[in-house]
Coordinates of C-alpha atoms and ligand atoms in Angstrom, one line a residue:
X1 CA -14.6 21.2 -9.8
X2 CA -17.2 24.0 -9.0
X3 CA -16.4 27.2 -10.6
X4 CA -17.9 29.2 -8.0
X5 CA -16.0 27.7 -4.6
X6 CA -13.0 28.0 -6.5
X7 CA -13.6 31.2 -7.1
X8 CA -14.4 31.9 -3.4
X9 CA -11.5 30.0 -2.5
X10 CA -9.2 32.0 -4.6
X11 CA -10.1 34.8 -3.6
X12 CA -7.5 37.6 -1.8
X13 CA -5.3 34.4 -2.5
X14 CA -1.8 35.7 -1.4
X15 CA 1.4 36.5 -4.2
X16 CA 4.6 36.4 -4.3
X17 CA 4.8 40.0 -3.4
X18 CA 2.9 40.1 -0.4
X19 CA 5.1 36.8 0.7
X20 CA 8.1 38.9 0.6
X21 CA 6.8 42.3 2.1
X22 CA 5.3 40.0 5.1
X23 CA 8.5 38.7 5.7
X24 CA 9.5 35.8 2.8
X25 CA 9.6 33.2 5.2
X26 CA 6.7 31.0 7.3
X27 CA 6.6 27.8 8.6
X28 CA 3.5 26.1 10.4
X29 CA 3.3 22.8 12.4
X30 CA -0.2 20.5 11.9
X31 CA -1.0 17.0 13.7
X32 CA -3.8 16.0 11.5
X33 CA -5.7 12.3 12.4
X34 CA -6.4 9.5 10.2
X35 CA -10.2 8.7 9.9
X36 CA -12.0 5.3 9.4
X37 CA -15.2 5.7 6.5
X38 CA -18.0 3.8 7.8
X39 CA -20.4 4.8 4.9
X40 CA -17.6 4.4 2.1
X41 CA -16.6 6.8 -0.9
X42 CA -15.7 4.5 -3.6
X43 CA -15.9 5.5 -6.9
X44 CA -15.0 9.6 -8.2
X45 CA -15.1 12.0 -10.8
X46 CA -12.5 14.2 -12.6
X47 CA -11.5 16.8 -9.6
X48 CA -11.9 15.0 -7.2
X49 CA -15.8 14.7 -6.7
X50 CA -16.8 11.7 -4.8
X51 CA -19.6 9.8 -6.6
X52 CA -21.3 9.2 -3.9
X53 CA -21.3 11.0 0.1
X54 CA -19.1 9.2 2.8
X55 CA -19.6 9.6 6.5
X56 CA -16.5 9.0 9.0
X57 CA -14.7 9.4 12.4
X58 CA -11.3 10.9 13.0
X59 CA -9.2 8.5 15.1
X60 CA -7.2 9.7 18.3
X61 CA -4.0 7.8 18.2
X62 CA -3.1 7.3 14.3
X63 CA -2.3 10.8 12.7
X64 CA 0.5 12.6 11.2
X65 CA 2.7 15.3 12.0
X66 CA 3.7 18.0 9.4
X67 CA 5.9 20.6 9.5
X68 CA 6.0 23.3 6.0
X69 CA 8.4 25.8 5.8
X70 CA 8.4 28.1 2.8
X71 CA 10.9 30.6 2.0
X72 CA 11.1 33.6 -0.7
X73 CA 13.5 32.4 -4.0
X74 CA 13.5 34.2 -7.1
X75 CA 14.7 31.3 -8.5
X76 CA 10.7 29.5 -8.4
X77 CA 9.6 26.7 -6.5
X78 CA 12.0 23.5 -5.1
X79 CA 10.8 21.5 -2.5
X80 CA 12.8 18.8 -0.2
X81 CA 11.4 16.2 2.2
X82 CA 12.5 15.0 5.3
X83 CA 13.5 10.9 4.5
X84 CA 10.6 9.2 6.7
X85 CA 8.2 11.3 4.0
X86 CA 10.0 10.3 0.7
X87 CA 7.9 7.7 -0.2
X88 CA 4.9 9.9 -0.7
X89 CA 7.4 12.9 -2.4
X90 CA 5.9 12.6 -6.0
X91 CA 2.3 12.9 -4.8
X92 CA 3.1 15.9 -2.3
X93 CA 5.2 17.3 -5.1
X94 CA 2.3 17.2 -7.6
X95 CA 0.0 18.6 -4.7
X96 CA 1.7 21.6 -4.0
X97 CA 1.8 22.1 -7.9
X98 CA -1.8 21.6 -8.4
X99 CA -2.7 24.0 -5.5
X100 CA -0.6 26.8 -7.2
X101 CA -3.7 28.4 -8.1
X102 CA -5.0 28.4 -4.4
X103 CA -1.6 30.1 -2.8
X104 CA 0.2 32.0 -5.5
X105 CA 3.0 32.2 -3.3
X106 CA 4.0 28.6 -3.7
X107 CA 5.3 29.9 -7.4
X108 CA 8.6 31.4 -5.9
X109 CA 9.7 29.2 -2.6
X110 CA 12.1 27.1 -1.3
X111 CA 9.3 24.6 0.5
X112 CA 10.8 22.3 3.3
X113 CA 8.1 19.6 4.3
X114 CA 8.8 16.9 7.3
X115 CA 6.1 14.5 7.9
X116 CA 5.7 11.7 10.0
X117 CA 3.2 9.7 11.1
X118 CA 2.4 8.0 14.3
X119 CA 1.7 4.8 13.0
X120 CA 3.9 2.2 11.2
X121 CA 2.4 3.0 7.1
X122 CA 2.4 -0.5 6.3
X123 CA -0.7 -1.2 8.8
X124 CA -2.8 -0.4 6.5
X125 CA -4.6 3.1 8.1
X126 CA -5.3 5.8 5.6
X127 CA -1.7 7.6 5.9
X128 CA -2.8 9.9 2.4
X129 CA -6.1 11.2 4.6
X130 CA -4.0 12.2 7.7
X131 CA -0.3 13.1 5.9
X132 CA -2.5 15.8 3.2
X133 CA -5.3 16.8 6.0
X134 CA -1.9 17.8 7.9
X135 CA 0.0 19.6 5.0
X136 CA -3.3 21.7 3.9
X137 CA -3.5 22.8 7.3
X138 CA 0.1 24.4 7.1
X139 CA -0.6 25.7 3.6
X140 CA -4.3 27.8 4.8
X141 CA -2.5 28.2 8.2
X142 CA 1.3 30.2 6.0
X143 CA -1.2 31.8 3.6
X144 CA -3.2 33.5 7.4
X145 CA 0.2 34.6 8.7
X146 CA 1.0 36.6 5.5
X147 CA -2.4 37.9 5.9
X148 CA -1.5 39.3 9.6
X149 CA -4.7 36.8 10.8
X150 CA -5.0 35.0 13.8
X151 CA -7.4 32.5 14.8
X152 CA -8.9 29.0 13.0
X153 CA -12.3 29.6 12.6
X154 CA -15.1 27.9 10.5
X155 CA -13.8 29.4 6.7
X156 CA -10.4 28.5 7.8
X157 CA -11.6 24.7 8.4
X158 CA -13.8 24.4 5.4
X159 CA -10.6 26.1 2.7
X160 CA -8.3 23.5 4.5
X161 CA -11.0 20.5 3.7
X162 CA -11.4 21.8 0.2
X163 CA -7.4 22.1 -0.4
X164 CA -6.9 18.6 1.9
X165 CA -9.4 16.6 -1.1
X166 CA -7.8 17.9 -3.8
X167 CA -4.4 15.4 -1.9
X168 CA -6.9 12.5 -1.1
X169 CA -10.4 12.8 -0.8
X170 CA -10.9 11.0 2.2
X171 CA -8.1 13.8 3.7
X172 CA -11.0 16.4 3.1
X173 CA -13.0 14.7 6.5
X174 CA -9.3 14.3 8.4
X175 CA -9.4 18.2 9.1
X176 CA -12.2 17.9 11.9
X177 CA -12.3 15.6 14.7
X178 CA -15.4 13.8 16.0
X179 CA -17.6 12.4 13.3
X180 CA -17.8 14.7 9.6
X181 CA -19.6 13.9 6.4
X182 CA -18.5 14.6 2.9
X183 CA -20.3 14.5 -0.3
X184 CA -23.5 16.3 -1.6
X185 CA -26.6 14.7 -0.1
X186 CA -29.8 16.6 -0.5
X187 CA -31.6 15.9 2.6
X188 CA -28.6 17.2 4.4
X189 CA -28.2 21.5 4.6
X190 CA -24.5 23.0 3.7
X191 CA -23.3 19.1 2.0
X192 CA -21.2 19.4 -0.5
X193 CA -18.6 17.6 -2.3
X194 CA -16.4 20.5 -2.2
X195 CA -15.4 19.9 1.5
X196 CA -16.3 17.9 4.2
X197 CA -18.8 18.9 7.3
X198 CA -18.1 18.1 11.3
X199 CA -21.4 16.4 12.3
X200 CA -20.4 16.4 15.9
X201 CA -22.8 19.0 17.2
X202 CA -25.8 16.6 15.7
X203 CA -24.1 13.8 17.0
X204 CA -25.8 11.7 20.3
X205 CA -22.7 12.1 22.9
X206 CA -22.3 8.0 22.7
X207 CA -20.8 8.1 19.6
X208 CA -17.7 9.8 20.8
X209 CA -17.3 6.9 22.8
X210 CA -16.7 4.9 20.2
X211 CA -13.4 2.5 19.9
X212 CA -11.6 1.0 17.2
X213 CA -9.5 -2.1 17.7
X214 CA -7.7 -2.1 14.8
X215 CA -6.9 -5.9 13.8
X216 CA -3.8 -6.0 11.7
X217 CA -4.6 -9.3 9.5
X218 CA -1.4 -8.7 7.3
X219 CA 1.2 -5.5 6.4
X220 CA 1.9 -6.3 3.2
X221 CA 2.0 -3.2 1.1
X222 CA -1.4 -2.4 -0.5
X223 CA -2.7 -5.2 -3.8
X224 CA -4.7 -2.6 -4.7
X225 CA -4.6 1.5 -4.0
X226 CA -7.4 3.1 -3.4
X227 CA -7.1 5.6 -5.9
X228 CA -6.6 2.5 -8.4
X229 CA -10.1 1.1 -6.6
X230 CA -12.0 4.4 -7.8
X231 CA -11.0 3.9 -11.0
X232 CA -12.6 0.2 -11.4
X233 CA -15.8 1.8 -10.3
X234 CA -15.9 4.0 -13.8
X235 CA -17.1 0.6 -15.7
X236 CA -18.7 -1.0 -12.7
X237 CA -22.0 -2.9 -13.6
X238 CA -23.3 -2.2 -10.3
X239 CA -22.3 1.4 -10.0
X240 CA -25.1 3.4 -10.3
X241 CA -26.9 0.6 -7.5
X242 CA -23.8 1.5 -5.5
X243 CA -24.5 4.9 -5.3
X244 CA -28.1 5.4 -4.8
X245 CA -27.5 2.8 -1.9
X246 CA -24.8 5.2 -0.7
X247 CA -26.7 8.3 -0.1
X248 CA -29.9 5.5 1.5
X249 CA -27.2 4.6 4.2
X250 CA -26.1 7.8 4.5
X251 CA -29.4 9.2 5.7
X252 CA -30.2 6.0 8.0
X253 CA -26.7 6.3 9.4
X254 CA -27.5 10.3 10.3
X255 CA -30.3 9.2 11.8
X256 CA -28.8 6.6 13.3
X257 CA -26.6 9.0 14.9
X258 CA -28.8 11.5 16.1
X259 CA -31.2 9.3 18.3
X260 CA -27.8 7.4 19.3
X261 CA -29.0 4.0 17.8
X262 CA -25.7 1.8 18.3
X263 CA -27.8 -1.4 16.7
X264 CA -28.7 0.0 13.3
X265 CA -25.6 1.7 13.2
X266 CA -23.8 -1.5 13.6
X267 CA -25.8 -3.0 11.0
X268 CA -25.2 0.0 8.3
X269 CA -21.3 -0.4 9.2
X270 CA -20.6 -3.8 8.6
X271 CA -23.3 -3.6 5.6
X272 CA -21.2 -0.8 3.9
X273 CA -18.2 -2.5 4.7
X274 CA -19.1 -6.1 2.9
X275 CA -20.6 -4.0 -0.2
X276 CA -16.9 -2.2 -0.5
X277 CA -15.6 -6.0 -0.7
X278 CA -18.4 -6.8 -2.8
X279 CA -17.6 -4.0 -5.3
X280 CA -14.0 -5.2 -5.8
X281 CA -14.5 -8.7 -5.8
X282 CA -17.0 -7.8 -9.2
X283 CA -14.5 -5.7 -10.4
X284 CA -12.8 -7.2 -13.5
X285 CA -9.9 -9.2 -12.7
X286 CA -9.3 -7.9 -8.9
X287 CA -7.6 -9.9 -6.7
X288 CA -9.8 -10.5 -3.4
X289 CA -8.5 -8.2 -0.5
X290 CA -9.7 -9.9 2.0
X291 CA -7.7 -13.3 4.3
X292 CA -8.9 -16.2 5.8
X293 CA -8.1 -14.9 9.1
X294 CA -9.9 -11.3 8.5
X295 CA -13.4 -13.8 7.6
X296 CA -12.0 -15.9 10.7
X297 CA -12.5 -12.6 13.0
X298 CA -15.5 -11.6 11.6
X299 CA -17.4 -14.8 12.3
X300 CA -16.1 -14.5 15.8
X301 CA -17.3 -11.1 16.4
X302 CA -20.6 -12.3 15.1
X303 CA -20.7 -15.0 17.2
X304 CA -19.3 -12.6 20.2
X305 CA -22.1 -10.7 19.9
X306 CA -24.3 -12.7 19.7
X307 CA -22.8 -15.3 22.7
X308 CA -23.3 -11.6 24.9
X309 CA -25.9 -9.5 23.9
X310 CA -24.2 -6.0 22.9
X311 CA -23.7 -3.8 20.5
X312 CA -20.5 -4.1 18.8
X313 CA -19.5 -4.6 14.8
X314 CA -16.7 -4.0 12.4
X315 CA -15.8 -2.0 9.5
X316 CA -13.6 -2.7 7.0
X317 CA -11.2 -0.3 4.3
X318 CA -10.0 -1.6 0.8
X319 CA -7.2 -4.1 2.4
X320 CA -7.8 -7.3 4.7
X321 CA -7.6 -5.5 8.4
X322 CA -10.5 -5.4 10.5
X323 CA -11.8 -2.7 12.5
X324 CA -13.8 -3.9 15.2
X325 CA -16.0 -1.0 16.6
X326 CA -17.5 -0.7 20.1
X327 CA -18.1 1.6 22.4
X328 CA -16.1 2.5 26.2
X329 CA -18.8 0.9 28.2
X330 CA -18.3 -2.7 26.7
X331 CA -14.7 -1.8 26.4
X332 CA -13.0 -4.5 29.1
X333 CA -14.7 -7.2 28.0
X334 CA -14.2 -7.0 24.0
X335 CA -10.5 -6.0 24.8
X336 CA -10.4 -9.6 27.0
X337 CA -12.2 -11.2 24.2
X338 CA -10.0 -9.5 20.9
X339 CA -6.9 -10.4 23.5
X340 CA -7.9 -14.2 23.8
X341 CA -9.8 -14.8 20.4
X342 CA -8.9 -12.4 17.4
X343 CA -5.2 -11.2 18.3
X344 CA -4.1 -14.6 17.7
X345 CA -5.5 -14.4 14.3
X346 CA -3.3 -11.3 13.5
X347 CA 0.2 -10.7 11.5
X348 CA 2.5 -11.0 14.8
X349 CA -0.4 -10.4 17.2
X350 CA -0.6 -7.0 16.0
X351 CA -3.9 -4.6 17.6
X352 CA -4.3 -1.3 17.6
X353 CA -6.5 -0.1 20.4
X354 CA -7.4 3.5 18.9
X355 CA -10.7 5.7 19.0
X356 CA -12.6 8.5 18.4
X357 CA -10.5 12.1 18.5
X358 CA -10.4 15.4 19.0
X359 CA -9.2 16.2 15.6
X360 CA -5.9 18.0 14.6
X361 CA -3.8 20.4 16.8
X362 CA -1.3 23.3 16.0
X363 CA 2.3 21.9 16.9
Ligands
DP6_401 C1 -12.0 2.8 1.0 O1 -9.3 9.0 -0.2 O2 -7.6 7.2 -0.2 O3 -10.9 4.3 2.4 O4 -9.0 10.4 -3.2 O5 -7.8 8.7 -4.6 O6 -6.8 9.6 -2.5 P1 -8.0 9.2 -3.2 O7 -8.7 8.0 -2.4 P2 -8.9 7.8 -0.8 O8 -10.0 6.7 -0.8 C2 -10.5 6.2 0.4 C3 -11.3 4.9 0.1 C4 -11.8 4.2 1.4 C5 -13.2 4.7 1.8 C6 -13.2 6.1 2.5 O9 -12.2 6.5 3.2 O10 -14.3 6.7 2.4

């Protein structure tokens, strides 16, 4: 982790004693969106660096809810859960501990966290990117009201990204809505792999057009995690490859972006999204991710596209469900066709019609 953010990051961080004299208790209320990678972070370093620079878009209708209460006790910190959140308890516990450093106040509270997400968890949509983009909202939003501060301005934004990757790193691009970049990447001022970026004001207005029909191939918990996935990238023969072509789509993507080129950002999408598979297919000993049926749907978008002449492609994350991107003006007739041809192809006919948000909201 880079000495000097943390520094800047910890400092006028808020103790136990202006907790008390403030008032000793706060609660805060975040609704915080999943987001889908199209240029993917795969592989990290010890504090949560990313090895390479990722590139996403916040969804509308997938995100979470959190609520944080924290209240004064001498007796240290305790925290309890509301049941829907209990499966994640150990990593939220060991968050809050790790982030001590970052809100001194945590050292002495009785923290109350209820969480719940829009979206059944077994879908396979990033829950850990939404559910800790959602909790470091509450903690930057507490640690404002003990300051007496109103308002969520840029620094408040960019402390919430920085605490939101050190839960997840993808969470650290769930705290703005629209499209937002993560990662260091030279050619691109204020990147950093501190915190993550909105691109939206460099983004051609089609973009936030975009849709995600979110094909649910199979619910079956997760074969592999992604945190396990980074790991296999440590001793990856291809890593370095893997990288360098990271930051190469990156910068085509931006560009890609900017002059609102739907067909090369297609191309960079499902690229990136066959190199992820790719990657854990050559891991040693990984099992393959990917189904019949999510192949099946891919060679029928292919052959969708090409049958009608538009721009439409998929992405994929590190489980077998598709996401099949496209934007609102081509909307009715790839809903007809993922209606007729791919829902079939899906775990109970299951499709999630989702797409590009706003980003999160006070509650
Ligand atoms: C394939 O952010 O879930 O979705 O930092 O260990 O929590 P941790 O990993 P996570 O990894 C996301 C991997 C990915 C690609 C992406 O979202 O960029």
């Amino acid at each position: 982790m880079a000495k000097s953010k943390w520094t800047e990051f910890t400092q006028n961080a808020v103790g136990t004693e202006q907790l008390k004299s403030a008032g000793s208790e706060f609660k805060s209320g975040w609704k915080a969106p999943s987001n889908i990678a199209i240029v993917k972070y795969w592989g990290k370093k010890d504090g949560q660096i990313p090895q390479n620079p990722s590139l996403s878009f916040s969804l509308n209708g997938c995100y979470t809810q959190t609520q944080l209460e924290v209240k004064y006790s001498p007796k240290g910190f305790s925290l309890t859960i509301n049941p829907e959140g209990k499966e994640f308890a150990p990593r939220i516990e060991q968050f809050l501990r790790n982030v001590e450093p970052l809100f001194p106040f945590l050292a002495n509270v009785e923290a109350k966290v209820t969480t719940v997400n829009s979206f059944p968890h077994s879908v396979g949509i990033a829950s850990s990117a939404s559910g800790f983009a959602s909790l470091a909202l509450c903690l930057c939003h507490i640690e404002e009201q003990i300051k007496g501060n109103l308002g969520f301005g840029s620094p408040f934004l960019r402390k919430a990204s920085y605490v939101a990757r050190l839960g997840s790193g993808s969470a650290s691009r769930s705290v703005f809505g629209g499209w937002q970049e993560w990662g260091y990447l030279p050619e691109l001022p204020n990147s950093t792999n501190e915190y993550a970026l909105s691109l939206s004001p460099i983004v051609d207005p089609k973009f936030f057009e975009m849709r995600d029909a979110i094909l649910v191939v199979s619910s079956s918990p997760k074969v592999l995690s992604s945190t396990q996935g980074h790991v296999l990238m440590a001793n990856h023969p291809f890593a370095d490859a893997r990288y360098a072509e990271a930051r190469i789509n990156l910068n085509a993507i931006l560009k890609a972006l900017r002059k609102g080129d739907l067909k090369r950002f297609f191309d960079i999408a499902e690229s990136e999204a066959m190199t992820l598979h790719g990657l854990i297919m050559s891991s040693k000993n990984q099992p393959i991710l990917l189904k019949p049926q999510s192949l099946q749907i891919i060679e029928l978008i292919k052959a969708f596209r090409t049958e009608k002449g538009i721009n439409i492609g998929f992405t994929i994350d590190a489980g077998p469900n598709i996401h099949l991107l496209y934007t609102s003006d081509v909307a009715p007739i790839v809903e007809a066709f993922v209606n007729e041809q791919l829902k079939p192809l899906c775990e109970n006919q299951k499709v999630i019609f989702d797409s590009c948000g706003k980003g999160p909201e006070l509650v």
